[in-house]
Amino acid sequence: MSEQEPVGLLIGAARRRIKQAVGHRLRGHGLTPQQFWVLINVREREGLALHELAARLRLDQPTTSRIVSLLRRRKLVRMGGHPGDRRRCCLGLSASGRELVDRLRPLAREVREAVVHGMSATEQDRLRRLLRQVMANMERFETAAPAPHEESPS
């Protein structure tokens, strides 16, 4: 393409492409890409609280809660108490969830490697910094936006 493509367009296209590739590889497992990443992250960090999982996945809490609820209904995820804090709930995998995730963990590794294939460690670090900067820029942009004003009645 001869013209400069907007960075936001490329970020969105890259995200969609990753999601499509993961979805294609998940066929037959009965999981969406988001459910897959929730299960992988619960396995990698057993005992996470829901808000910690949401932060780790960079999802909002309502979305994370809906995904976890569905996975609990499917008996793949369990929620238990925290030994040091009765008010805190911790996420873990059920036996069937652990079995499924143990079969799918190689896919998570393959996806993570495929995303950065051909990039040096320095390039990967730079890309992470730049993407975090884009997210911070959008946070500032969103919070600086004037509140929508109501039309005054005539």
C-alpha atoms as a PDB file:
ATOM      1  CA  MET A   1       0.000   0.000   0.000  1.00  0.00           C
ATOM      2  CA  SER A   2       1.502   3.354  -1.004  1.00  0.00           C
ATOM      3  CA  GLU A   3      -0.181   5.612   1.556  1.00  0.00           C
ATOM      4  CA  GLN A   4       0.494   5.493   5.286  1.00  0.00           C
ATOM      5  CA  GLU A   5      -2.081   3.260   6.935  1.00  0.00           C
ATOM      6  CA  PRO A   6      -3.510   4.655  10.188  1.00  0.00           C
ATOM      7  CA  VAL A   7      -1.886   3.007  13.218  1.00  0.00           C
ATOM      8  CA  GLY A   8      -5.280   2.386  14.855  1.00  0.00           C
ATOM      9  CA  LEU A   9      -6.444   0.506  11.746  1.00  0.00           C
ATOM     10  CA  LEU A  10      -3.348  -1.725  11.855  1.00  0.00           C
ATOM     11  CA  ILE A  11      -3.753  -2.414  15.586  1.00  0.00           C
ATOM     12  CA  GLY A  12      -7.399  -3.384  15.067  1.00  0.00           C
ATOM     13  CA  ALA A  13      -6.555  -5.577  12.081  1.00  0.00           C
ATOM     14  CA  ALA A  14      -3.767  -7.323  14.007  1.00  0.00           C
ATOM     15  CA  ARG A  15      -6.123  -8.002  16.928  1.00  0.00           C
ATOM     16  CA  ARG A  16      -8.791  -9.422  14.619  1.00  0.00           C
ATOM     17  CA  ARG A  17      -6.221 -11.577  12.807  1.00  0.00           C
ATOM     18  CA  ILE A  18      -4.929 -13.049  16.087  1.00  0.00           C
ATOM     19  CA  LYS A  19      -8.497 -13.743  17.224  1.00  0.00           C
ATOM     20  CA  GLN A  20      -9.343 -15.424  13.898  1.00  0.00           C
ATOM     21  CA  ALA A  21      -6.233 -17.616  13.981  1.00  0.00           C
ATOM     22  CA  VAL A  22      -6.906 -18.694  17.589  1.00  0.00           C
ATOM     23  CA  GLY A  23     -10.586 -19.306  16.826  1.00  0.00           C
ATOM     24  CA  HIS A  24      -9.632 -21.480  13.862  1.00  0.00           C
ATOM     25  CA  ARG A  25      -7.294 -23.588  16.014  1.00  0.00           C
ATOM     26  CA  LEU A  26      -9.942 -23.906  18.759  1.00  0.00           C
ATOM     27  CA  ARG A  27     -12.562 -25.484  16.499  1.00  0.00           C
ATOM     28  CA  GLY A  28     -13.754 -28.702  18.051  1.00  0.00           C
ATOM     29  CA  HIS A  29     -12.903 -27.603  21.598  1.00  0.00           C
ATOM     30  CA  GLY A  30     -16.107 -25.636  22.181  1.00  0.00           C
ATOM     31  CA  LEU A  31     -14.313 -22.467  23.301  1.00  0.00           C
ATOM     32  CA  THR A  32     -14.161 -18.914  22.048  1.00  0.00           C
ATOM     33  CA  PRO A  33     -10.762 -17.193  21.953  1.00  0.00           C
ATOM     34  CA  GLN A  34     -11.714 -15.123  25.037  1.00  0.00           C
ATOM     35  CA  GLN A  35     -12.742 -18.238  26.980  1.00  0.00           C
ATOM     36  CA  PHE A  36      -9.493 -19.923  25.928  1.00  0.00           C
ATOM     37  CA  TRP A  37      -7.360 -17.025  27.218  1.00  0.00           C
ATOM     38  CA  VAL A  38      -9.318 -16.894  30.480  1.00  0.00           C
ATOM     39  CA  LEU A  39      -8.679 -20.607  31.058  1.00  0.00           C
ATOM     40  CA  ILE A  40      -4.988 -20.277  30.145  1.00  0.00           C
ATOM     41  CA  ASN A  41      -4.547 -17.327  32.518  1.00  0.00           C
ATOM     42  CA  VAL A  42      -6.386 -19.024  35.383  1.00  0.00           C
ATOM     43  CA  ARG A  43      -4.065 -22.022  34.900  1.00  0.00           C
ATOM     44  CA  GLU A  44      -0.970 -19.814  34.804  1.00  0.00           C
ATOM     45  CA  ARG A  45      -2.011 -17.903  37.941  1.00  0.00           C
ATOM     46  CA  GLU A  46      -4.263 -20.150  40.032  1.00  0.00           C
ATOM     47  CA  GLY A  47      -5.845 -18.213  42.870  1.00  0.00           C
ATOM     48  CA  LEU A  48      -6.380 -14.936  41.013  1.00  0.00           C
ATOM     49  CA  ALA A  49      -9.284 -12.783  42.075  1.00  0.00           C
ATOM     50  CA  LEU A  50     -11.718 -11.811  39.316  1.00  0.00           C
ATOM     51  CA  HIS A  51     -10.463  -8.206  39.186  1.00  0.00           C
ATOM     52  CA  GLU A  52      -6.863  -9.454  38.929  1.00  0.00           C
ATOM     53  CA  LEU A  53      -7.797 -11.709  36.021  1.00  0.00           C
ATOM     54  CA  ALA A  54      -9.556  -8.802  34.298  1.00  0.00           C
ATOM     55  CA  ALA A  55      -6.479  -6.602  34.729  1.00  0.00           C
ATOM     56  CA  ARG A  56      -4.156  -9.355  33.511  1.00  0.00           C
ATOM     57  CA  LEU A  57      -6.274  -9.850  30.361  1.00  0.00           C
ATOM     58  CA  ARG A  58      -6.913  -6.111  29.961  1.00  0.00           C
ATOM     59  CA  LEU A  59     -10.652  -6.750  29.912  1.00  0.00           C
ATOM     60  CA  ASP A  60     -13.327  -4.882  31.821  1.00  0.00           C
ATOM     61  CA  GLN A  61     -14.697  -6.633  34.909  1.00  0.00           C
ATOM     62  CA  PRO A  62     -18.252  -7.201  33.589  1.00  0.00           C
ATOM     63  CA  THR A  63     -16.902  -8.995  30.492  1.00  0.00           C
ATOM     64  CA  THR A  64     -14.507 -11.072  32.579  1.00  0.00           C
ATOM     65  CA  SER A  65     -17.301 -11.923  35.011  1.00  0.00           C
ATOM     66  CA  ARG A  66     -19.587 -13.097  32.182  1.00  0.00           C
ATOM     67  CA  ILE A  67     -16.867 -15.320  30.716  1.00  0.00           C
ATOM     68  CA  VAL A  68     -15.987 -16.800  34.119  1.00  0.00           C
ATOM     69  CA  SER A  69     -19.682 -17.406  34.891  1.00  0.00           C
ATOM     70  CA  LEU A  70     -20.104 -19.308  31.641  1.00  0.00           C
ATOM     71  CA  LEU A  71     -16.967 -21.369  32.318  1.00  0.00           C
ATOM     72  CA  ARG A  72     -18.237 -22.103  35.834  1.00  0.00           C
ATOM     73  CA  ARG A  73     -21.569 -23.309  34.423  1.00  0.00           C
ATOM     74  CA  ARG A  74     -19.582 -25.580  32.101  1.00  0.00           C
ATOM     75  CA  LYS A  75     -17.728 -26.814  35.207  1.00  0.00           C
ATOM     76  CA  LEU A  76     -14.316 -25.781  33.874  1.00  0.00           C
ATOM     77  CA  VAL A  77     -13.621 -23.039  36.422  1.00  0.00           C
ATOM     78  CA  ARG A  78     -14.259 -23.050  40.154  1.00  0.00           C
ATOM     79  CA  MET A  79     -14.380 -20.195  42.601  1.00  0.00           C
ATOM     80  CA  GLY A  80     -13.163 -20.682  46.131  1.00  0.00           C
ATOM     81  CA  GLY A  81     -12.262 -18.651  49.167  1.00  0.00           C
ATOM     82  CA  HIS A  82      -8.874 -17.140  49.817  1.00  0.00           C
ATOM     83  CA  PRO A  83      -7.129 -18.676  52.840  1.00  0.00           C
ATOM     84  CA  GLY A  84      -6.023 -15.288  54.178  1.00  0.00           C
ATOM     85  CA  ASP A  85      -9.107 -13.200  53.367  1.00  0.00           C
ATOM     86  CA  ARG A  86     -12.651 -14.558  53.685  1.00  0.00           C
ATOM     87  CA  ARG A  87     -14.034 -11.705  51.568  1.00  0.00           C
ATOM     88  CA  ARG A  88     -11.846 -12.566  48.575  1.00  0.00           C
ATOM     89  CA  CYS A  89     -12.775 -15.220  46.017  1.00  0.00           C
ATOM     90  CA  CYS A  90     -10.065 -17.022  44.092  1.00  0.00           C
ATOM     91  CA  LEU A  91     -10.343 -18.648  40.696  1.00  0.00           C
ATOM     92  CA  GLY A  92      -9.077 -22.094  39.863  1.00  0.00           C
ATOM     93  CA  LEU A  93      -9.695 -24.851  37.384  1.00  0.00           C
ATOM     94  CA  SER A  94     -11.861 -27.870  37.996  1.00  0.00           C
ATOM     95  CA  ALA A  95     -10.391 -31.270  37.156  1.00  0.00           C
ATOM     96  CA  SER A  96     -12.036 -31.193  33.714  1.00  0.00           C
ATOM     97  CA  GLY A  97     -10.881 -27.590  33.199  1.00  0.00           C
ATOM     98  CA  ARG A  98      -7.306 -28.522  34.094  1.00  0.00           C
ATOM     99  CA  GLU A  99      -7.422 -31.496  31.719  1.00  0.00           C
ATOM    100  CA  LEU A 100      -8.691 -29.291  28.870  1.00  0.00           C
ATOM    101  CA  VAL A 101      -6.172 -26.537  29.526  1.00  0.00           C
ATOM    102  CA  ASP A 102      -3.282 -28.977  29.771  1.00  0.00           C
ATOM    103  CA  ARG A 103      -4.200 -30.174  26.254  1.00  0.00           C
ATOM    104  CA  LEU A 104      -4.490 -26.565  24.998  1.00  0.00           C
ATOM    105  CA  ARG A 105      -1.413 -25.018  26.655  1.00  0.00           C
ATOM    106  CA  PRO A 106       0.799 -25.792  23.663  1.00  0.00           C
ATOM    107  CA  LEU A 107      -1.576 -23.715  21.525  1.00  0.00           C
ATOM    108  CA  ALA A 108      -1.145 -20.723  23.865  1.00  0.00           C
ATOM    109  CA  ARG A 109       2.638 -21.027  23.565  1.00  0.00           C
ATOM    110  CA  GLU A 110       2.392 -21.368  19.764  1.00  0.00           C
ATOM    111  CA  VAL A 111       0.164 -18.288  19.446  1.00  0.00           C
ATOM    112  CA  ARG A 112       2.423 -16.198  21.669  1.00  0.00           C
ATOM    113  CA  GLU A 113       5.450 -17.259  19.621  1.00  0.00           C
ATOM    114  CA  ALA A 114       3.699 -16.721  16.278  1.00  0.00           C
ATOM    115  CA  VAL A 115       2.698 -13.165  17.192  1.00  0.00           C
ATOM    116  CA  VAL A 116       6.334 -12.114  17.676  1.00  0.00           C
ATOM    117  CA  HIS A 117       7.943 -14.397  15.091  1.00  0.00           C
ATOM    118  CA  GLY A 118      10.915 -12.706  13.441  1.00  0.00           C
ATOM    119  CA  MET A 119      11.149  -9.966  16.098  1.00  0.00           C
ATOM    120  CA  SER A 120      14.176  -9.606  18.310  1.00  0.00           C
ATOM    121  CA  ALA A 121      13.751  -9.294  22.067  1.00  0.00           C
ATOM    122  CA  THR A 122      14.546  -5.582  21.713  1.00  0.00           C
ATOM    123  CA  GLU A 123      11.880  -5.152  19.037  1.00  0.00           C
ATOM    124  CA  GLN A 124       9.342  -6.999  21.189  1.00  0.00           C
ATOM    125  CA  ASP A 125      10.106  -4.740  24.165  1.00  0.00           C
ATOM    126  CA  ARG A 126       9.802  -1.649  21.960  1.00  0.00           C
ATOM    127  CA  LEU A 127       6.472  -2.865  20.560  1.00  0.00           C
ATOM    128  CA  ARG A 128       5.152  -3.474  24.090  1.00  0.00           C
ATOM    129  CA  ARG A 129       6.184   0.058  25.125  1.00  0.00           C
ATOM    130  CA  LEU A 130       4.587   1.565  22.025  1.00  0.00           C
ATOM    131  CA  LEU A 131       1.329  -0.356  22.480  1.00  0.00           C
ATOM    132  CA  ARG A 132       1.168   0.706  26.134  1.00  0.00           C
ATOM    133  CA  GLN A 133       1.703   4.282  24.967  1.00  0.00           C
ATOM    134  CA  VAL A 134      -1.181   3.938  22.482  1.00  0.00           C
ATOM    135  CA  MET A 135      -3.426   2.637  25.294  1.00  0.00           C
ATOM    136  CA  ALA A 136      -2.394   5.500  27.595  1.00  0.00           C
ATOM    137  CA  ASN A 137      -2.987   7.990  24.770  1.00  0.00           C
ATOM    138  CA  MET A 138      -6.502   6.623  24.251  1.00  0.00           C
ATOM    139  CA  GLU A 139      -7.198   6.744  28.001  1.00  0.00           C
ATOM    140  CA  ARG A 140      -6.187  10.431  28.044  1.00  0.00           C
ATOM    141  CA  PHE A 141      -8.197  11.085  24.893  1.00  0.00           C
ATOM    142  CA  GLU A 142     -11.298   9.454  26.370  1.00  0.00           C
ATOM    143  CA  THR A 143     -11.097  11.238  29.718  1.00  0.00           C
ATOM    144  CA  ALA A 144     -10.382  14.611  28.097  1.00  0.00           C
ATOM    145  CA  ALA A 145     -13.428  14.384  25.843  1.00  0.00           C
ATOM    146  CA  PRO A 146     -16.069  16.952  26.646  1.00  0.00           C
ATOM    147  CA  ALA A 147     -19.251  15.487  28.068  1.00  0.00           C
ATOM    148  CA  PRO A 148     -21.912  15.184  25.400  1.00  0.00           C
ATOM    149  CA  HIS A 149     -24.217  18.129  25.779  1.00  0.00           C
ATOM    150  CA  GLU A 150     -27.922  17.805  25.645  1.00  0.00           C
ATOM    151  CA  GLU A 151     -29.825  19.727  23.080  1.00  0.00           C
ATOM    152  CA  SER A 152     -31.801  22.472  24.725  1.00  0.00           C
ATOM    153  CA  PRO A 153     -35.526  22.458  24.090  1.00  0.00           C
ATOM    154  CA  SER A 154     -36.689  25.186  21.723  1.00  0.00           C
END
